[in-house]
Amino acid sequence: MKLLVTGGAGFIGSAVVRRAVRDGHQVVNLDALTYAACLDNVAEVADEPNYTFIEADIRDRAALNRALAEYAPDVIMHLAAESHVDRSIDGPGAFIETNVTGTYTLLEAARAYWEGQGRSDNFRFHHISTDEVYGSLGSTGQFTEETPYDPRSPYSASKAASDHLVRAWCATYGLPVVLTNCSNNYGPYHFPEKLIPVTILNALEGKPLPIYGDGSNVRDWLYVEDHAEALLLVVQKGQIGRSYNIGGENECTNLQLVQMLCGILDRLRPRATPYGDLITFVADRPGHDARYAIDPTRIRQELGWRPSVSVEEGLERTVQWYLDNESWWRALQNRDGVGKRLGMKA
Ligand SMILES: NC(=O)c1ccc[n+]([C@@H]2O[C@H](COP(=O)([O-])OP(=O)(O)OC[C@H]3O[C@@H](n4cnc5c(N)ncnc54)[C@H](O)[C@@H]3O)[C@@H](O)[C@H]2O)c1
């Protein structure tokens, strides 16, 4: 299969690229290389003959037209996005531009390309989205694909808008789309502004481990390589027009998560006092969603997928990866905003 992957120099996109190249697919990685990108994430496949990189912005219609004409992909997997909720609170404009206008521009380029190719039934536009579009849960219940959208941050609102555009392009123009809405990912190459890498890297430097609010917010954590596998399955086997929720079946509070990381670090890189002593409660994020939980029944029953890595195992692998790859994260610590508390504007 020939894949055009947008956002393939980011965290999840690079996992998709590495996996797809190793599986023998032809992969074109199109990425604008924003602050969140790192080409080292795909270094292990960069010299493979079935891998190509194009530096381009998804808002640049001419660049998209050129890429589609030159590489003639069978499918587009769309992961390019502004992805950090805290940054969306400080600067929502970039989120509207990339996540909404960018997705619109890509949809129009994809539609023109697909129509030009005779509206092939085999073409797929796979839109990768988040469970955050569903809003916040109480202590019970799970998000299904029928849960009404109720986004509560500029990030999740921009992703919800893009999901609606994708469905509209399917209903109105017949563009063969599939969508996925996934829970929180973690694993190697996670950009050092998100909770898990921040916790590991602060711990290694003996700095406070910040927990927003009282740490009771619940997330469902999925190991990124499991997500990449699920995405490659959906793009090949998913039903046109259908959404699939993807989750890790690993719910825990932010406090439990950080405590687990501290326990792993105590074993792998012991220090005089337990890492847990560094835990520090800080002011909450405005509008912080209380709980996300995914009902993965559809993807399990229709496509036979379920996560393979438990949160305990995945966190251990992740901590070990950060211990082994200091040069990767050191280079990113100078990027704009990294290491600062963001998202306190409200
Ligand atoms: N991280 C998660 O836990 C999670 C969970 C569910 C869904 N998602 C979704 O998965 C996708 C990937 O998330 P991620 O965590 O890998 O994000 P990321 O921020 O790590 O990577 C995003 C990539 O998109 C690129 N990009 C940004 N704007 C662009 C533009 N205008 N044109 C071209 N490229 C652009 C960046 O350079 C970067 O390489 C996003 O759509 C996100 O909404 C993420």
CSV table of C-alpha atoms and ligand atoms in Angstrom, one decimal:
chain,number,residue,atom,x,y,z
A,1,MET,CA,0.0,0.0,0.0
A,2,LYS,CA,1.2,3.6,-0.7
A,3,LEU,CA,0.5,5.8,2.3
A,4,LEU,CA,0.7,9.5,2.6
A,5,VAL,CA,1.0,10.2,6.3
A,6,THR,CA,0.6,13.8,7.6
A,7,GLY,CA,2.3,14.7,10.8
A,8,GLY,CA,4.7,11.8,10.5
A,9,ALA,CA,7.5,13.7,12.3
A,10,GLY,CA,5.4,14.0,15.5
A,11,PHE,CA,4.9,11.5,18.3
A,12,ILE,CA,2.1,9.2,17.0
A,13,GLY,CA,2.7,9.9,13.3
A,14,SER,CA,6.3,8.8,13.6
A,15,ALA,CA,5.2,5.5,15.2
A,16,VAL,CA,2.9,4.9,12.3
A,17,VAL,CA,5.7,5.7,9.8
A,18,ARG,CA,8.2,3.5,11.5
A,19,ARG,CA,5.7,0.6,11.7
A,20,ALA,CA,4.4,1.0,8.1
A,21,VAL,CA,7.9,1.2,6.6
A,22,ARG,CA,8.9,-1.9,8.5
A,23,ASP,CA,5.8,-3.6,7.3
A,24,GLY,CA,6.9,-2.9,3.7
A,25,HIS,CA,4.4,-0.2,2.8
A,26,GLN,CA,5.5,2.8,0.6
A,27,VAL,CA,5.4,5.7,3.0
A,28,VAL,CA,5.4,9.5,2.2
A,29,ASN,CA,5.7,11.5,5.4
A,30,LEU,CA,4.4,15.1,4.9
A,31,ASP,CA,5.1,17.4,7.9
A,32,ALA,CA,5.6,21.1,8.4
A,33,LEU,CA,8.2,20.5,11.1
A,34,THR,CA,6.6,22.7,13.8
A,35,TYR,CA,8.1,23.0,17.3
A,36,ALA,CA,6.5,19.5,18.1
A,37,ALA,CA,8.3,17.7,15.2
A,38,CYS,CA,11.6,15.8,15.3
A,39,LEU,CA,13.0,14.1,12.3
A,40,ASP,CA,15.1,11.9,14.7
A,41,ASN,CA,11.8,10.1,15.4
A,42,VAL,CA,11.9,8.5,12.0
A,43,ALA,CA,15.7,8.3,11.7
A,44,GLU,CA,15.6,4.5,11.9
A,45,VAL,CA,13.7,4.3,8.6
A,46,ALA,CA,14.9,7.5,6.9
A,47,ASP,CA,17.3,5.7,4.5
A,48,GLU,CA,14.8,2.9,3.5
A,49,PRO,CA,13.9,2.9,-0.1
A,50,ASN,CA,10.2,2.8,0.7
A,51,TYR,CA,10.3,6.0,2.8
A,52,THR,CA,10.1,9.7,1.5
A,53,PHE,CA,9.9,12.9,3.5
A,54,ILE,CA,8.2,16.1,2.3
A,55,GLU,CA,8.4,19.3,4.3
A,56,ALA,CA,5.0,20.9,3.6
A,57,ASP,CA,2.1,22.6,5.5
A,58,ILE,CA,-1.3,21.0,5.3
A,59,ARG,CA,-2.7,24.5,4.7
A,60,ASP,CA,-0.7,24.9,1.5
A,61,ARG,CA,-3.0,23.6,-1.2
A,62,ALA,CA,-0.4,23.8,-4.0
A,63,ALA,CA,2.1,21.8,-2.0
A,64,LEU,CA,-0.6,19.1,-1.3
A,65,ASN,CA,-1.6,19.0,-4.9
A,66,ARG,CA,2.1,18.4,-5.9
A,67,ALA,CA,2.6,15.7,-3.3
A,68,LEU,CA,-0.6,13.8,-4.3
A,69,ALA,CA,0.2,14.1,-8.0
A,70,GLU,CA,3.8,13.0,-7.6
A,71,TYR,CA,3.3,10.1,-5.1
A,72,ALA,CA,-0.2,9.0,-6.0
A,73,PRO,CA,-1.0,7.4,-2.6
A,74,ASP,CA,-3.6,4.7,-2.1
A,75,VAL,CA,-4.5,6.2,1.3
A,76,ILE,CA,-4.0,9.4,3.3
A,77,MET,CA,-3.5,9.0,7.1
A,78,HIS,CA,-4.1,12.5,8.6
A,79,LEU,CA,-2.3,13.0,11.9
A,80,ALA,CA,-0.9,16.5,11.5
A,81,ALA,CA,-2.3,18.8,14.2
A,82,GLU,CA,-1.6,21.1,17.0
A,83,SER,CA,-2.0,18.7,19.8
A,84,HIS,CA,-1.2,20.3,23.2
A,85,VAL,CA,-4.2,21.4,25.3
A,86,ASP,CA,-2.2,23.8,27.4
A,87,ARG,CA,-0.9,25.6,24.3
A,88,SER,CA,-4.5,25.8,22.9
A,89,ILE,CA,-5.5,27.7,26.0
A,90,ASP,CA,-2.7,30.3,25.5
A,91,GLY,CA,-3.0,30.5,21.7
A,92,PRO,CA,-6.1,28.9,20.1
A,93,GLY,CA,-5.5,30.5,16.7
A,94,ALA,CA,-2.9,28.0,15.6
A,95,PHE,CA,-5.3,25.2,16.5
A,96,ILE,CA,-8.1,26.6,14.4
A,97,GLU,CA,-5.6,27.2,11.5
A,98,THR,CA,-4.0,23.8,11.4
A,99,ASN,CA,-6.7,21.5,12.8
A,100,VAL,CA,-9.7,23.1,11.1
A,101,THR,CA,-8.5,25.1,8.1
A,102,GLY,CA,-5.6,22.6,7.5
A,103,THR,CA,-8.0,19.6,7.6
A,104,TYR,CA,-10.4,21.4,5.2
A,105,THR,CA,-7.5,22.2,2.8
A,106,LEU,CA,-6.3,18.6,2.9
A,107,LEU,CA,-9.9,17.3,2.4
A,108,GLU,CA,-10.3,19.5,-0.7
A,109,ALA,CA,-6.9,18.4,-2.1
A,110,ALA,CA,-7.8,14.7,-1.4
A,111,ARG,CA,-11.2,15.1,-3.0
A,112,ALA,CA,-9.7,16.7,-6.2
A,113,TYR,CA,-7.1,13.9,-6.3
A,114,TRP,CA,-9.7,11.1,-5.7
A,115,GLU,CA,-12.0,12.5,-8.3
A,116,GLY,CA,-9.1,12.9,-10.8
A,117,GLN,CA,-8.3,9.2,-10.2
A,118,GLY,CA,-11.9,8.1,-11.1
A,119,ARG,CA,-13.3,8.0,-7.5
A,120,SER,CA,-11.6,4.7,-6.6
A,121,ASP,CA,-13.5,2.7,-4.0
A,122,ASN,CA,-10.2,1.6,-2.6
A,123,PHE,CA,-9.0,5.1,-1.7
A,124,ARG,CA,-9.2,6.0,2.0
A,125,PHE,CA,-8.9,9.3,3.9
A,126,HIS,CA,-8.2,8.3,7.5
A,127,HIS,CA,-8.7,11.1,10.0
A,128,ILE,CA,-7.0,10.5,13.3
A,129,SER,CA,-8.8,12.2,16.2
A,130,THR,CA,-9.1,12.1,20.0
A,131,ASP,CA,-11.5,11.0,22.6
A,132,GLU,CA,-11.4,14.5,24.0
A,133,VAL,CA,-14.1,15.5,21.4
A,134,TYR,CA,-16.7,13.7,23.7
A,135,GLY,CA,-16.0,16.0,26.6
A,136,SER,CA,-15.7,14.8,30.2
A,137,LEU,CA,-17.2,11.8,32.0
A,138,GLY,CA,-18.3,11.4,35.6
A,139,SER,CA,-17.1,8.5,37.7
A,140,THR,CA,-18.9,5.9,35.6
A,141,GLY,CA,-19.6,5.2,31.9
A,142,GLN,CA,-17.5,5.1,28.7
A,143,PHE,CA,-17.4,6.9,25.4
A,144,THR,CA,-18.9,5.0,22.5
A,145,GLU,CA,-18.9,6.1,18.9
A,146,GLU,CA,-22.5,7.4,19.4
A,147,THR,CA,-21.6,9.6,22.4
A,148,PRO,CA,-22.6,13.2,21.5
A,149,TYR,CA,-19.7,15.6,20.9
A,150,ASP,CA,-19.1,18.0,23.8
A,151,PRO,CA,-15.5,19.4,23.4
A,152,ARG,CA,-14.4,21.7,26.2
A,153,SER,CA,-10.9,23.0,25.3
A,154,PRO,CA,-9.9,24.9,22.2
A,155,TYR,CA,-7.8,21.8,21.2
A,156,SER,CA,-10.7,19.4,21.5
A,157,ALA,CA,-13.1,21.9,19.9
A,158,SER,CA,-10.8,22.2,16.9
A,159,LYS,CA,-10.5,18.4,16.6
A,160,ALA,CA,-14.3,18.1,16.9
A,161,ALA,CA,-14.7,20.6,14.0
A,162,SER,CA,-12.3,18.6,11.9
A,163,ASP,CA,-14.1,15.4,12.6
A,164,HIS,CA,-17.4,17.0,11.4
A,165,LEU,CA,-15.7,18.3,8.2
A,166,VAL,CA,-14.4,14.8,7.5
A,167,ARG,CA,-17.9,13.2,7.9
A,168,ALA,CA,-19.4,16.0,5.8
A,169,TRP,CA,-17.0,15.3,3.0
A,170,CYS,CA,-18.0,11.7,3.1
A,171,ALA,CA,-21.8,12.4,3.2
A,172,THR,CA,-21.7,15.2,0.6
A,173,TYR,CA,-19.0,14.2,-1.9
A,174,GLY,CA,-18.8,10.5,-1.2
A,175,LEU,CA,-15.1,10.7,-0.2
A,176,PRO,CA,-14.2,7.3,1.3
A,177,VAL,CA,-13.3,8.3,4.9
A,178,VAL,CA,-12.6,6.4,8.1
A,179,LEU,CA,-12.2,8.1,11.5
A,180,THR,CA,-10.6,7.0,14.8
A,181,ASN,CA,-10.9,8.6,18.2
A,182,CYS,CA,-8.2,7.5,20.6
A,183,SER,CA,-7.4,7.9,24.3
A,184,ASN,CA,-4.1,9.4,25.7
A,185,ASN,CA,-1.0,7.9,24.1
A,186,TYR,CA,2.4,7.4,25.7
A,187,GLY,CA,5.7,5.8,24.8
A,188,PRO,CA,9.0,6.5,23.1
A,189,TYR,CA,9.5,9.8,21.4
A,190,HIS,CA,6.7,11.5,23.4
A,191,PHE,CA,7.5,15.3,23.2
A,192,PRO,CA,8.8,16.6,26.5
A,193,GLU,CA,5.9,18.9,27.3
A,194,LYS,CA,3.4,16.2,28.0
A,195,LEU,CA,2.7,14.7,31.5
A,196,ILE,CA,4.6,11.4,31.3
A,197,PRO,CA,7.9,12.7,29.7
A,198,VAL,CA,7.7,15.8,32.0
A,199,THR,CA,7.5,13.6,35.0
A,200,ILE,CA,10.4,11.3,34.0
A,201,LEU,CA,12.7,14.2,33.0
A,202,ASN,CA,11.9,16.3,36.0
A,203,ALA,CA,12.5,13.3,38.3
A,204,LEU,CA,15.9,12.6,36.7
A,205,GLU,CA,16.8,16.2,37.4
A,206,GLY,CA,15.5,16.2,41.0
A,207,LYS,CA,12.9,18.8,40.1
A,208,PRO,CA,9.3,19.0,41.4
A,209,LEU,CA,6.8,16.6,39.6
A,210,PRO,CA,3.8,18.9,38.9
A,211,ILE,CA,0.3,17.4,39.3
A,212,TYR,CA,-2.5,19.6,38.2
A,213,GLY,CA,-5.3,20.1,40.8
A,214,ASP,CA,-5.6,17.1,43.2
A,215,GLY,CA,-4.5,14.5,40.6
A,216,SER,CA,-7.8,12.8,40.5
A,217,ASN,CA,-8.4,13.3,36.7
A,218,VAL,CA,-8.7,9.9,35.1
A,219,ARG,CA,-7.2,9.1,31.7
A,220,ASP,CA,-7.2,5.8,29.7
A,221,TRP,CA,-3.5,5.3,28.6
A,222,LEU,CA,-2.6,3.5,25.4
A,223,TYR,CA,1.0,2.5,24.4
A,224,VAL,CA,1.8,4.4,21.2
A,225,GLU,CA,2.9,1.3,19.2
A,226,ASP,CA,-0.4,-0.3,19.9
A,227,HIS,CA,-2.1,2.8,18.5
A,228,ALA,CA,0.0,2.7,15.4
A,229,GLU,CA,-1.0,-1.0,14.9
A,230,ALA,CA,-4.7,-0.2,15.3
A,231,LEU,CA,-4.5,2.7,12.9
A,232,LEU,CA,-2.9,0.6,10.2
A,233,LEU,CA,-5.6,-2.0,10.7
A,234,VAL,CA,-8.5,0.6,10.5
A,235,VAL,CA,-7.1,2.2,7.3
A,236,GLN,CA,-7.0,-1.2,5.6
A,237,LYS,CA,-10.1,-2.9,7.1
A,238,GLY,CA,-12.4,-0.2,8.5
A,239,GLN,CA,-15.8,0.4,7.0
A,240,ILE,CA,-16.2,3.6,4.9
A,241,GLY,CA,-17.8,6.4,6.8
A,242,ARG,CA,-17.4,4.7,10.2
A,243,SER,CA,-15.6,5.8,13.4
A,244,TYR,CA,-13.7,3.6,15.7
A,245,ASN,CA,-12.9,4.4,19.3
A,246,ILE,CA,-9.4,3.2,20.3
A,247,GLY,CA,-8.5,2.8,24.0
A,248,GLY,CA,-5.9,1.2,26.2
A,249,GLU,CA,-8.3,-0.4,28.7
A,250,ASN,CA,-5.9,1.2,31.3
A,251,GLU,CA,-7.7,3.8,33.3
A,252,CYS,CA,-5.8,5.5,36.1
A,253,THR,CA,-5.7,8.9,37.8
A,254,ASN,CA,-2.9,11.3,37.1
A,255,LEU,CA,-1.7,10.8,40.6
A,256,GLN,CA,-1.6,7.0,40.3
A,257,LEU,CA,0.2,7.4,37.0
A,258,VAL,CA,2.9,9.6,38.4
A,259,GLN,CA,3.3,7.3,41.4
A,260,MET,CA,3.8,4.4,39.1
A,261,LEU,CA,6.5,6.3,37.2
A,262,CYS,CA,8.2,7.1,40.5
A,263,GLY,CA,8.1,3.4,41.5
A,264,ILE,CA,9.7,2.4,38.2
A,265,LEU,CA,12.4,5.1,38.5
A,266,ASP,CA,13.1,4.0,42.1
A,267,ARG,CA,14.0,0.6,40.7
A,268,LEU,CA,15.7,1.6,37.4
A,269,ARG,CA,17.6,4.7,38.6
A,270,PRO,CA,17.6,4.6,42.5
A,271,ARG,CA,18.4,7.8,44.4
A,272,ALA,CA,18.9,8.7,48.1
A,273,THR,CA,15.2,9.5,48.7
A,274,PRO,CA,12.1,8.1,46.8
A,275,TYR,CA,11.1,10.0,43.6
A,276,GLY,CA,7.6,10.2,45.1
A,277,ASP,CA,8.9,12.9,47.5
A,278,LEU,CA,9.1,15.2,44.5
A,279,ILE,CA,5.4,15.1,43.7
A,280,THR,CA,4.0,18.7,43.9
A,281,PHE,CA,0.3,19.7,43.5
A,282,VAL,CA,0.0,22.8,41.3
A,283,ALA,CA,-3.0,25.0,40.2
A,284,ASP,CA,-5.4,23.1,37.9
A,285,ARG,CA,-5.7,23.6,34.2
A,286,PRO,CA,-8.8,25.7,33.4
A,287,GLY,CA,-11.7,23.5,32.2
A,288,HIS,CA,-9.7,20.3,33.0
A,289,ASP,CA,-11.8,17.3,32.0
A,290,ALA,CA,-12.4,15.0,34.9
A,291,ARG,CA,-12.4,11.6,33.2
A,292,TYR,CA,-12.1,10.0,29.8
A,293,ALA,CA,-12.8,6.3,29.2
A,294,ILE,CA,-13.2,4.4,25.9
A,295,ASP,CA,-15.6,1.6,25.1
A,296,PRO,CA,-13.5,-0.3,22.6
A,297,THR,CA,-16.2,-2.8,21.7
A,298,ARG,CA,-16.5,-1.8,18.0
A,299,ILE,CA,-12.9,-2.1,17.1
A,300,ARG,CA,-12.6,-5.3,19.1
A,301,GLN,CA,-15.6,-7.0,17.6
A,302,GLU,CA,-15.4,-5.7,14.0
A,303,LEU,CA,-11.6,-5.7,13.5
A,304,GLY,CA,-10.4,-8.0,16.2
A,305,TRP,CA,-8.0,-5.5,17.7
A,306,ARG,CA,-7.1,-5.0,21.3
A,307,PRO,CA,-4.2,-3.4,23.1
A,308,SER,CA,-1.2,-5.7,23.7
A,309,VAL,CA,0.7,-3.7,26.3
A,310,SER,CA,-0.5,-3.1,29.9
A,311,VAL,CA,0.1,0.3,31.5
A,312,GLU,CA,2.7,-1.2,33.9
A,313,GLU,CA,4.7,-2.8,31.1
A,314,GLY,CA,4.4,0.2,28.8
A,315,LEU,CA,5.5,2.7,31.4
A,316,GLU,CA,8.5,0.5,32.3
A,317,ARG,CA,9.5,0.4,28.6
A,318,THR,CA,8.9,4.1,28.3
A,319,VAL,CA,11.1,5.0,31.4
A,320,GLN,CA,13.8,2.8,30.1
A,321,TRP,CA,13.6,4.4,26.7
A,322,TYR,CA,14.1,7.9,28.2
A,323,LEU,CA,17.0,6.6,30.3
A,324,ASP,CA,18.6,5.2,27.1
A,325,ASN,CA,17.9,8.2,24.8
A,326,GLU,CA,19.1,11.3,26.7
A,327,SER,CA,20.5,13.0,23.6
A,328,TRP,CA,17.0,12.8,21.9
A,329,TRP,CA,15.2,14.7,24.8
A,330,ARG,CA,18.0,17.0,25.7
A,331,ALA,CA,17.9,18.5,22.1
A,332,LEU,CA,14.2,19.2,22.5
A,333,GLN,CA,14.4,20.9,25.9
A,334,ASN,CA,15.4,24.3,24.3
A,335,ARG,CA,12.3,24.4,22.1
A,336,ASP,CA,9.9,27.3,22.6
A,337,GLY,CA,7.7,26.8,25.8
A,338,VAL,CA,9.2,23.5,26.8
A,339,GLY,CA,9.7,23.3,30.6
A,340,LYS,CA,7.4,26.2,31.3
A,341,ARG,CA,3.9,26.1,32.8
A,342,LEU,CA,1.5,26.9,30.0
A,343,GLY,CA,-2.3,27.2,29.7
A,344,MET,CA,-3.0,29.3,32.8
A,345,LYS,CA,-4.6,32.2,30.9
A,346,ALA,CA,-8.3,31.7,31.8
B,1,LIG,N1,-1.1,12.4,21.8
B,1,LIG,C1,-2.2,11.8,22.1
B,1,LIG,O1,-2.3,11.3,23.2
B,1,LIG,C2,-3.3,11.7,21.1
B,1,LIG,C3,-4.5,11.0,21.4
B,1,LIG,C4,-5.5,10.9,20.5
B,1,LIG,C5,-5.4,11.5,19.2
B,1,LIG,N2,-4.3,12.3,19.0
B,1,LIG,C6,-4.2,12.9,17.6
B,1,LIG,O2,-3.2,12.2,16.9
B,1,LIG,C7,-2.5,13.1,16.1
B,1,LIG,C8,-1.0,13.1,16.3
B,1,LIG,O3,-0.8,13.5,17.7
B,1,LIG,P1,0.6,13.7,18.3
B,1,LIG,O4,0.5,13.5,19.8
B,1,LIG,O5,1.6,12.8,17.5
B,1,LIG,O6,1.0,15.2,17.9
B,1,LIG,P2,2.4,15.9,17.8
B,1,LIG,O7,2.1,17.3,18.3
B,1,LIG,O8,3.4,15.1,18.5
B,1,LIG,O9,2.7,15.9,16.3
B,1,LIG,C9,2.0,16.7,15.3
B,1,LIG,C10,2.8,16.7,14.0
B,1,LIG,O10,2.1,17.5,13.1
B,1,LIG,C11,2.9,18.4,12.4
B,1,LIG,N3,2.1,19.6,12.0
B,1,LIG,C12,1.5,20.5,12.8
B,1,LIG,N4,0.9,21.4,12.1
B,1,LIG,C13,1.1,21.1,10.8
B,1,LIG,C14,0.7,21.7,9.6
B,1,LIG,N5,0.0,22.8,9.5
B,1,LIG,N6,1.1,21.1,8.4
B,1,LIG,C15,1.8,19.9,8.4
B,1,LIG,N7,2.2,19.3,9.6
B,1,LIG,C16,1.9,19.9,10.8
B,1,LIG,C17,4.0,18.8,13.5
B,1,LIG,O11,5.1,19.3,12.8
B,1,LIG,C18,4.2,17.4,14.2
B,1,LIG,O12,5.2,16.7,13.6
B,1,LIG,C19,-3.2,14.5,16.3
B,1,LIG,O13,-4.2,14.7,15.3
B,1,LIG,C20,-3.9,14.4,17.6
B,1,LIG,O14,-5.0,15.2,17.7
B,1,LIG,C21,-3.3,12.4,19.9
